[in-house]
PDB file of C-alpha atoms in Angstrom:
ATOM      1  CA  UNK A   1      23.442  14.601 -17.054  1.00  0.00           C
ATOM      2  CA  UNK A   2      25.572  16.472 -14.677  1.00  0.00           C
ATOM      3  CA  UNK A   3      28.187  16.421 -17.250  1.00  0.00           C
ATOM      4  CA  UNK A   4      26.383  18.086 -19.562  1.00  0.00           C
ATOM      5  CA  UNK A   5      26.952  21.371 -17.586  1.00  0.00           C
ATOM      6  CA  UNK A   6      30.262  20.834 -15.824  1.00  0.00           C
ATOM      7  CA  UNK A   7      32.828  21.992 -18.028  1.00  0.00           C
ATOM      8  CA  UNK A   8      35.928  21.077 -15.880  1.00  0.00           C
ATOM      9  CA  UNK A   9      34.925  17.202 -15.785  1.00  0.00           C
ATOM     10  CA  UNK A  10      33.008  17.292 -19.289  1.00  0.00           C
ATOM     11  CA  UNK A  11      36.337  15.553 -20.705  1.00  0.00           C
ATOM     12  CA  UNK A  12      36.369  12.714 -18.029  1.00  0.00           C
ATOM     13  CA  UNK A  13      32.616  12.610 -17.969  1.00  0.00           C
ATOM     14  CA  UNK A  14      32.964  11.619 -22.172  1.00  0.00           C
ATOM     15  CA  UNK A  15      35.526   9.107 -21.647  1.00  0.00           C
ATOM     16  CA  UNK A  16      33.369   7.435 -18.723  1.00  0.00           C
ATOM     17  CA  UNK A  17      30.384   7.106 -21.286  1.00  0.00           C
ATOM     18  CA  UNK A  18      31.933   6.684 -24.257  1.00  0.00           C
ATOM     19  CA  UNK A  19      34.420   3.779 -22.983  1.00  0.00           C
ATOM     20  CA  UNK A  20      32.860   2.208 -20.059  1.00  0.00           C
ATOM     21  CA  UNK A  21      30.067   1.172 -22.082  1.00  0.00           C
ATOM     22  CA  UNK A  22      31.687  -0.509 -24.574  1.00  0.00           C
ATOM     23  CA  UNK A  23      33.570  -2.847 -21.439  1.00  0.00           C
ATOM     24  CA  UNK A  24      30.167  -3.964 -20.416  1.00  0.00           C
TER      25      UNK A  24
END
């Protein structure tokens, strides 16, 4: 994952698969 490595978006990038799954 490209979030893995990008530091400045690693917080949104953990909110986006942390939350968004638990919507579906």
């Amino acid at each position: 994952m490209p979030c893995d490595y990008m530091v400045f978006i690693h917080y949104q990038c953990t909110i986006i698969f942390t939350v968004y799954p638990k919507l579906l």
